[in-house]
Tab-separated table of C-alpha atoms in Angstrom:
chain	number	residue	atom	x	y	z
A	1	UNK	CA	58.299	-15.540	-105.981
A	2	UNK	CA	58.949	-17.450	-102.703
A	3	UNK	CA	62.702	-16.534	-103.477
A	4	UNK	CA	61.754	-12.878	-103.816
A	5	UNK	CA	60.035	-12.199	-100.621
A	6	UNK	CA	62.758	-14.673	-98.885
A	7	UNK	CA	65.041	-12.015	-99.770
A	8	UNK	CA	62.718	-8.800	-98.716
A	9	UNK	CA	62.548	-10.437	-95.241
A	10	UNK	CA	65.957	-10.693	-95.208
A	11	UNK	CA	66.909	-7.517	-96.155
A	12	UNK	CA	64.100	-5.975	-93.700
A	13	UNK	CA	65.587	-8.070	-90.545
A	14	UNK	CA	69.015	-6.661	-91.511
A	15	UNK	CA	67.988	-3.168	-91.535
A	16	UNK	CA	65.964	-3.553	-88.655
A	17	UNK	CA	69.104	-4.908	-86.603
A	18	UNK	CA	71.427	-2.241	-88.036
A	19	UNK	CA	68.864	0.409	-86.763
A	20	UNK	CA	68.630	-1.534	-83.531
A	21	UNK	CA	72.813	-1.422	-83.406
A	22	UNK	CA	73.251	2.062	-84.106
A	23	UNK	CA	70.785	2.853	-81.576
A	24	UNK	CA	72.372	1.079	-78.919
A	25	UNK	CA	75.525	1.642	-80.058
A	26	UNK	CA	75.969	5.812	-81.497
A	27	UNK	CA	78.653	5.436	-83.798
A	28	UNK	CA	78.334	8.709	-85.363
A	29	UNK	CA	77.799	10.248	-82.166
A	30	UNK	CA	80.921	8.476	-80.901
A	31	UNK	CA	82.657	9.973	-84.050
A	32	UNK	CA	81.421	13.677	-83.934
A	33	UNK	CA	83.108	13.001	-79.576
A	34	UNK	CA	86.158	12.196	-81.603
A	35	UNK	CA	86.615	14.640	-83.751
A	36	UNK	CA	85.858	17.461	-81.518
A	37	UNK	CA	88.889	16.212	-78.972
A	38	UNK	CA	86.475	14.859	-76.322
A	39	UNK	CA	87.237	11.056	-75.380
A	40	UNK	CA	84.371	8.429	-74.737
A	41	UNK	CA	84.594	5.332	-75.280
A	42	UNK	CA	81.577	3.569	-77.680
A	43	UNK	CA	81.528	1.043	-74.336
A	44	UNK	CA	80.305	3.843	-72.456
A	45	UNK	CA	77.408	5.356	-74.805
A	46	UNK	CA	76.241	1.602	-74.958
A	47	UNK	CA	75.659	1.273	-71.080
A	48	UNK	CA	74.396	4.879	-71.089
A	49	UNK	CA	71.275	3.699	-72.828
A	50	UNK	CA	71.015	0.946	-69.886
A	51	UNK	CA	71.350	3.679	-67.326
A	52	UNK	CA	68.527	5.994	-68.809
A	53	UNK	CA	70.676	8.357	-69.793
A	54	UNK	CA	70.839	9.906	-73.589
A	55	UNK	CA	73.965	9.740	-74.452
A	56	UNK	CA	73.510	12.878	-77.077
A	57	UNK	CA	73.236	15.106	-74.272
A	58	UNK	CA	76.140	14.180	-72.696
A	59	UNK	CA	78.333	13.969	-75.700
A	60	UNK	CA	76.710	17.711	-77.020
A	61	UNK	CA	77.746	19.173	-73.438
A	62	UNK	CA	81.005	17.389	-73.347
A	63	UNK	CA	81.716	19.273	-76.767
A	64	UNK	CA	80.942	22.227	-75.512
A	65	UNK	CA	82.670	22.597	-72.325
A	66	UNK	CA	85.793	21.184	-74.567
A	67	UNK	CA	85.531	23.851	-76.987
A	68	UNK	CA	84.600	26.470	-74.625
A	69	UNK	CA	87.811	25.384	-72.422
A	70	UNK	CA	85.796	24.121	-69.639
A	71	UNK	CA	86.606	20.840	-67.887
A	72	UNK	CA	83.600	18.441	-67.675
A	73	UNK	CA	82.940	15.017	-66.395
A	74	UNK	CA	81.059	12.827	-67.548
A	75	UNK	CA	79.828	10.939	-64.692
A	76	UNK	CA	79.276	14.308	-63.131
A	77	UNK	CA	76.706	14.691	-65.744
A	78	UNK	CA	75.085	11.886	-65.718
A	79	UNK	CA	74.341	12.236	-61.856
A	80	UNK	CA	73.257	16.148	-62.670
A	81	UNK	CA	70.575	14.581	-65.693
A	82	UNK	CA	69.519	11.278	-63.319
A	83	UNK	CA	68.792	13.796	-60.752
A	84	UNK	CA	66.110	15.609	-62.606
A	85	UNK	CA	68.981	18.600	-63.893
A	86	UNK	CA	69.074	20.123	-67.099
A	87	UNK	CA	72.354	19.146	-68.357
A	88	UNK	CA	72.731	21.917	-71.444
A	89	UNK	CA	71.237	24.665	-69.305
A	90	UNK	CA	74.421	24.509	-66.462
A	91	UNK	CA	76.580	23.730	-69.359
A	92	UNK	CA	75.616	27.148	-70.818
A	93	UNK	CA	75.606	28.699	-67.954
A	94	UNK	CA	79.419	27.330	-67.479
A	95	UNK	CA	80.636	28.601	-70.692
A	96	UNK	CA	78.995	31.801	-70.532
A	97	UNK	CA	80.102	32.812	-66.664
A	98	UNK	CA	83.702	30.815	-67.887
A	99	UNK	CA	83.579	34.328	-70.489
A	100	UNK	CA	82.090	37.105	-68.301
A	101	UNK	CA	84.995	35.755	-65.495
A	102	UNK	CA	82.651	35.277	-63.138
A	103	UNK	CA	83.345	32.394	-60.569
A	104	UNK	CA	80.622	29.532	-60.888
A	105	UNK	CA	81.765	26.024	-59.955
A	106	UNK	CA	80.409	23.403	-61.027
A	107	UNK	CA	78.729	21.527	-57.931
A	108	UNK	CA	76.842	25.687	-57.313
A	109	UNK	CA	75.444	25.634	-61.019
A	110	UNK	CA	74.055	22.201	-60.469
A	111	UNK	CA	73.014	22.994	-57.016
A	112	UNK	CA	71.318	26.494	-58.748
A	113	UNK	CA	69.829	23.751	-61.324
A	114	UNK	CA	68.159	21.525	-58.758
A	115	UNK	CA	66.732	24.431	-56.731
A	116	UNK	CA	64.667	25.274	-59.516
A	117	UNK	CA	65.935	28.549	-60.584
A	118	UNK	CA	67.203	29.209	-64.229
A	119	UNK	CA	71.242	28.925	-63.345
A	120	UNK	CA	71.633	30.490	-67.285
A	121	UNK	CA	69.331	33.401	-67.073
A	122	UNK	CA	71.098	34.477	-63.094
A	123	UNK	CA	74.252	34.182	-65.002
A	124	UNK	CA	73.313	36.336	-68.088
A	125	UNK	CA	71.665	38.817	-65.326
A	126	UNK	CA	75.068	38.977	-63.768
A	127	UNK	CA	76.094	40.444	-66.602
A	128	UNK	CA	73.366	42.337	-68.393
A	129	UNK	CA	71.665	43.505	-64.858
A	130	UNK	CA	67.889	43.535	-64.889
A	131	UNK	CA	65.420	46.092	-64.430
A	132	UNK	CA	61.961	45.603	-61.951
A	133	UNK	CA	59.287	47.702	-62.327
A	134	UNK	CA	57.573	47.796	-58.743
A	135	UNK	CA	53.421	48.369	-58.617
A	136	UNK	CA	52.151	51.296	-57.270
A	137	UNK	CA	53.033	52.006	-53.894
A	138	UNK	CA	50.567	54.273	-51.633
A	139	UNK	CA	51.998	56.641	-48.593
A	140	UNK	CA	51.103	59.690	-46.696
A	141	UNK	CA	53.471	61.822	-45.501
A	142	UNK	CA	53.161	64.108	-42.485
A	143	UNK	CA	51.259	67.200	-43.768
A	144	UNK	CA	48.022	64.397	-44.674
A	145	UNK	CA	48.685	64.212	-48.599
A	146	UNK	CA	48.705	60.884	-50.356
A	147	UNK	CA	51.461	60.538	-52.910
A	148	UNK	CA	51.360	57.027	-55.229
A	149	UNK	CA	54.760	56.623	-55.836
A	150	UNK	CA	56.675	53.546	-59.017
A	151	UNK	CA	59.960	53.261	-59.067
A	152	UNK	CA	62.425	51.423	-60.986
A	153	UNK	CA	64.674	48.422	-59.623
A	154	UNK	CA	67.714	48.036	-61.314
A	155	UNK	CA	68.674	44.796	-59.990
A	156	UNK	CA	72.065	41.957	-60.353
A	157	UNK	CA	72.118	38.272	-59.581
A	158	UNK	CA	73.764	37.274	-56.796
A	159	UNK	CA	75.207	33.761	-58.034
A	160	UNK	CA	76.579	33.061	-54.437
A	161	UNK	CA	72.871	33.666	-52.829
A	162	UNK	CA	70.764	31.820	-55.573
A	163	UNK	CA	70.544	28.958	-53.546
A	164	UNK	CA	68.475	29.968	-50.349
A	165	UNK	CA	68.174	33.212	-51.236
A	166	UNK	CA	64.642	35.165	-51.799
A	167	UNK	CA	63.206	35.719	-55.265
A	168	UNK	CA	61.337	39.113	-56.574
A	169	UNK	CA	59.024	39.396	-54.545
A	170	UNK	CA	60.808	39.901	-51.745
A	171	UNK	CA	62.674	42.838	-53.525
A	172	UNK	CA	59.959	44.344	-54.308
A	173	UNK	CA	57.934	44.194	-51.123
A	174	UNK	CA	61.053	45.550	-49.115
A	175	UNK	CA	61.433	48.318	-51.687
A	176	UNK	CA	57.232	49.426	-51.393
A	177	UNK	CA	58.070	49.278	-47.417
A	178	UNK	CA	60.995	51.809	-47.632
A	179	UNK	CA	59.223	53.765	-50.065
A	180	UNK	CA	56.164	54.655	-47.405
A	181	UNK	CA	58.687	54.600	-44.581
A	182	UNK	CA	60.475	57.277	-46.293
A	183	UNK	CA	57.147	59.249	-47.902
A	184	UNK	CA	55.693	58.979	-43.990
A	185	UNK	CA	58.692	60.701	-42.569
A	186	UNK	CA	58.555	63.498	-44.800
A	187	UNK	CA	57.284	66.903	-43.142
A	188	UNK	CA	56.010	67.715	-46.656
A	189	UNK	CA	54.314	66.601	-49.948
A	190	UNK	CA	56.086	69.298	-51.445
A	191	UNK	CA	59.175	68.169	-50.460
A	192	UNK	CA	58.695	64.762	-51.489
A	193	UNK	CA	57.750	66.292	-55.251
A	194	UNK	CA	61.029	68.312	-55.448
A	195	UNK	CA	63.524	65.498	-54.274
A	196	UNK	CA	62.152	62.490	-55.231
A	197	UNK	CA	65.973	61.138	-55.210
A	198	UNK	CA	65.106	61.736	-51.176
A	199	UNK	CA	63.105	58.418	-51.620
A	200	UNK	CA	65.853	56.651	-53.515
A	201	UNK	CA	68.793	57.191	-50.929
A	202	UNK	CA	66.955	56.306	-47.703
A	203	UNK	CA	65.667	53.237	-49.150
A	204	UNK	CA	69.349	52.204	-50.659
A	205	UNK	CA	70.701	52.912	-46.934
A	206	UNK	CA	68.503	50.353	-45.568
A	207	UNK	CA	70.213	47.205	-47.205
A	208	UNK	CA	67.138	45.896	-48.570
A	209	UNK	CA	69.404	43.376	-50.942
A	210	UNK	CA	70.582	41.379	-47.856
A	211	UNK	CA	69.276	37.633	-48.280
A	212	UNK	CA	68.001	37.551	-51.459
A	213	UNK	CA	69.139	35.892	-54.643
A	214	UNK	CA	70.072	39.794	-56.568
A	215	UNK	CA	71.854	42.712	-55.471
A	216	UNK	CA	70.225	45.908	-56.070
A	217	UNK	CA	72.258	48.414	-57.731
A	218	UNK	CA	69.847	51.401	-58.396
A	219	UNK	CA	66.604	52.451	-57.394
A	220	UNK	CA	64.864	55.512	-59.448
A	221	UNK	CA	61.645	56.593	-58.610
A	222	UNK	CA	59.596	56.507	-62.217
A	223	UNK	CA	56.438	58.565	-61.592
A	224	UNK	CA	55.011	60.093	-58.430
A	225	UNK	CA	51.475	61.499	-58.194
A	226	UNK	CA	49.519	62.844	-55.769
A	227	UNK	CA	46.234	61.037	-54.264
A	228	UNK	CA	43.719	62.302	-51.898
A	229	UNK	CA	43.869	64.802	-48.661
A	230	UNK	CA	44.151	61.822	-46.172
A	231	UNK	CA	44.758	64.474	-43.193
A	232	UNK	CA	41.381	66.902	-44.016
A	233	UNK	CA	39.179	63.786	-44.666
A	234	UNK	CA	40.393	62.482	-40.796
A	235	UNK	CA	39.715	65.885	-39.763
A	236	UNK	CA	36.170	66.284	-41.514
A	237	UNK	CA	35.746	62.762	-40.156
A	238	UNK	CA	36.629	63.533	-36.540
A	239	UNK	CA	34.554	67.061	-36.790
A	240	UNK	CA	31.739	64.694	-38.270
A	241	UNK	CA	31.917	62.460	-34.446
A	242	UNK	CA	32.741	64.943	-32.350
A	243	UNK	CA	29.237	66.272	-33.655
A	244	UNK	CA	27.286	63.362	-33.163
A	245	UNK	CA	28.833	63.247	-29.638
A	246	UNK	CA	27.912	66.666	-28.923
A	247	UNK	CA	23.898	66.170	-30.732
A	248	UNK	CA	24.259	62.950	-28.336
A	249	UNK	CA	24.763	64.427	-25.119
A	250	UNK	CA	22.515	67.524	-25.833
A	251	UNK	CA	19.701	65.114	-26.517
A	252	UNK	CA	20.403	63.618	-23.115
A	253	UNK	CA	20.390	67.060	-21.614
A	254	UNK	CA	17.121	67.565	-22.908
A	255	UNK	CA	15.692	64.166	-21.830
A	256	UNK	CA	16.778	64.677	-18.445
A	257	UNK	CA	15.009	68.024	-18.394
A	258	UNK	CA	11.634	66.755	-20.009
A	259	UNK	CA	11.519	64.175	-17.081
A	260	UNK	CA	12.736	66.555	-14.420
A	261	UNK	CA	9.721	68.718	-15.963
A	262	UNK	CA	7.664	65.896	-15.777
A	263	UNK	CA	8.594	64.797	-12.033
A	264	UNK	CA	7.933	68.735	-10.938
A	265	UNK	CA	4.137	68.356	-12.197
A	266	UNK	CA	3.972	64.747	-10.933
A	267	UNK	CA	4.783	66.570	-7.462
A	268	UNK	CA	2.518	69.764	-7.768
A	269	UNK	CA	-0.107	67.064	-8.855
A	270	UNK	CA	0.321	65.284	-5.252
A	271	UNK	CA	0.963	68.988	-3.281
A	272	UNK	CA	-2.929	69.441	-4.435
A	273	UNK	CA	-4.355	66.998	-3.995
A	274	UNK	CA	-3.034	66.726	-0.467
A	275	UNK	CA	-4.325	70.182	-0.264
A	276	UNK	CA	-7.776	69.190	-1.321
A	277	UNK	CA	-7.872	66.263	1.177
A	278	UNK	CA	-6.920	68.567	3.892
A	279	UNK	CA	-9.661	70.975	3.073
A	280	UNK	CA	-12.002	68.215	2.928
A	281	UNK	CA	-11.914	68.011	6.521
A	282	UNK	CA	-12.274	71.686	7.431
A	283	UNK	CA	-16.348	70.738	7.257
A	284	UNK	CA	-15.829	67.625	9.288
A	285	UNK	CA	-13.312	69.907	12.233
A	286	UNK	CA	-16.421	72.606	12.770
A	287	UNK	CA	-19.165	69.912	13.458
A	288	UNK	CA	-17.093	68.152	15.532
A	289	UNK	CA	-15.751	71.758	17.151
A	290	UNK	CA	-19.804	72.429	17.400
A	291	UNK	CA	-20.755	69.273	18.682
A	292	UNK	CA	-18.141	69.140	21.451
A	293	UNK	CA	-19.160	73.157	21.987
A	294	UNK	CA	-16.003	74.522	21.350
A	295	UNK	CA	-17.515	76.712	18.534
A	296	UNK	CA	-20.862	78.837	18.735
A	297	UNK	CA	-22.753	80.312	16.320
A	298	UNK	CA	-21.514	83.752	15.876
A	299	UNK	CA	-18.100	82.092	15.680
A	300	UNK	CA	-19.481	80.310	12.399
A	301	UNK	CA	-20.851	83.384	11.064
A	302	UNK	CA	-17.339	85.334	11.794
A	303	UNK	CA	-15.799	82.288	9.613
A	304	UNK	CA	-18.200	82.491	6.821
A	305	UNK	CA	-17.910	86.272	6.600
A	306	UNK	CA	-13.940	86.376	6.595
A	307	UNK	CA	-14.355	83.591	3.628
A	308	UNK	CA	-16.454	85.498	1.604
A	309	UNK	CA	-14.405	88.747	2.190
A	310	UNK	CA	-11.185	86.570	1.014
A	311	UNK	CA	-13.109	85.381	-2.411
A	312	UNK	CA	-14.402	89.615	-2.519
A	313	UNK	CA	-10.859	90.494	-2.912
A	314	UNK	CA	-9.454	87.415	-4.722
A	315	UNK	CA	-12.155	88.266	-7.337
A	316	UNK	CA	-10.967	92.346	-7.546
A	317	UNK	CA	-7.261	91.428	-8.049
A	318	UNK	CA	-8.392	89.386	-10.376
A	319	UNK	CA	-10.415	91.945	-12.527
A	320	UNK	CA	-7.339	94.646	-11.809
A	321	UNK	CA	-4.818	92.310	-13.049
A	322	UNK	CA	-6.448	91.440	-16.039
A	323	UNK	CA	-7.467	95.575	-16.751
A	324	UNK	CA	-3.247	96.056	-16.643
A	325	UNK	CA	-2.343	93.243	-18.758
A	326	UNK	CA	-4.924	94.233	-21.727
């Protein structure tokens, strides 16, 4: 029994240290290197575990720069994978721009890598060019009608601007600008709905591929509809104010005239009563006039008589006047 188990353990420890071996040491990766012409030494894949580095990604993208004709080093991989690359995206990307003869070195894939940007996908876009739909873009043209323009972007990778150049977004931005700058200088709606290739050409003239990451090679407009009256609502909007301004000042008008009004009576209010005070002292001016006998008697009769033949023929007119006016 003591035998048995003796022999287990020893069986288990030798397994155990051939796993621990052929981890450490990849012989059939080494092997599968061989075979497919690329030379590494089994030295090499041993310190690769030491330096962090899996050696099956190395070996898999030696293979297949070796079968794709594509010269590869090895330490030049190891620095791209230590650096936070992905080692068999560039090595795709290698192969496939090595096919489409498109000029990629190896130091600008990496460089691609690191920036962040999918190096394989700019490459297959190089080839198979890409198509950006833009979101609806909103312009008035000269005439006051709103037009709502999409257009298509038919779009390349620029490999040589990928690093340092700008992404979508710029693309599409510059493409909505030249869109309303060419809708705005239109005289017409109309003619804006019958060329709609107009829009195309004056935004392709304008360069709007020049330091970004693509080059654009088309721009269709997809769809273009027409929006609101943006001139006749600024005009009913203006009419609307110039209204208010007119109400405004006519209400001032007629609040300067109410106090005018108001200051006329406020004056006739002081004429009579500075007529009553004056009459006030007729009484006072004949008993001084008879006290100091410069007035006699007859003279006050004469006055009293003249009064009451002024009221006589106040109170006639007054009768005659109302006679014509019924």
């Amino acid at each position: 029994m003591i035998e048995s188990v003796g022999i287990w353990g020893l069986v288990i420890g030798v397994i155990v240290l051939l796993f621990i071996i052929l981890y450490f040491i990849p012989i059939g990766l080494w092997f599968s290197a061989l075979v497919s012409g690329v030379r590494i030494s089994l030295l090499q894949l041993f310190l690769m575990r030491f330096r962090k580095v899996p050696p099956g990604v190395i070996v898999r993208a030696l293979i297949e720069g070796t079968k794709a004709d594509v010269q590869l080093g090895r330490d030049a991989l190891e620095a791209h994978y230590l650096a936070g690359g992905h080692v068999a995206r560039v090595v795709h990307a290698l192969v496939s721009a090595a096919k489409a003869n498109i000029d990629l070195p190896f130091n600008m894939a990496t460089a691609i890598d690191l920036a962040g940007r999918d190096v394989f996908e700019a490459v297959q876009m190089s080839v198979n060019p890409k198509v950006i739909n833009t979101p609806p873009v909103t312009a008035v043209s000269k005439d006051g009608i709103q037009l709502i323009a999409k257009a298509r972007v038919t779009v390349r990778a620029n490999i040589k601007q990928l690093v340092g150049g700008a992404g979508e977004e710029t693309v599409l931005a510059r493409v909505g600008e030249g869109i309303v700058s060419s809708i705005g200088s239109s005289h017409s709606h109309k003619a804006v709905l019958e060329n709609p290739d107009f829009i195309s050409r004056v935004v392709l003239e304008k360069g709007l591929d020049a330091g970004t990451a693509f080059e654009i090679l088309s721009i269709d407009i997809a769809d273009i509809d027409i929006g609101k009256n943006i001139g006749a609502g600024l005009q009913m909007d203006q009419a609307e104010a110039d209204k208010n301004i007119a109400q405004a000042k006519a209400e001032e008008r007629r609040a300067m005239a109410i106090a005018l009004e108001q200051e006329m009576k406020a004056k006739a209010q002081e004429a009579r009563a500075k007529v009553i005070e004056a009459e006030v002292k007729v009484p006072m001016a004949i008993a001084e006039a008879f006290r100091q006998g410069n007035l006699g008697i007859m003279d006050y009769m004469k006055y009293k008589n003249i009064g009451a033949d002024t009221a006589m023929r106040d109170s006639i007119a007054g009768e005659e006047n109302k006679e014509k006016e019924e």
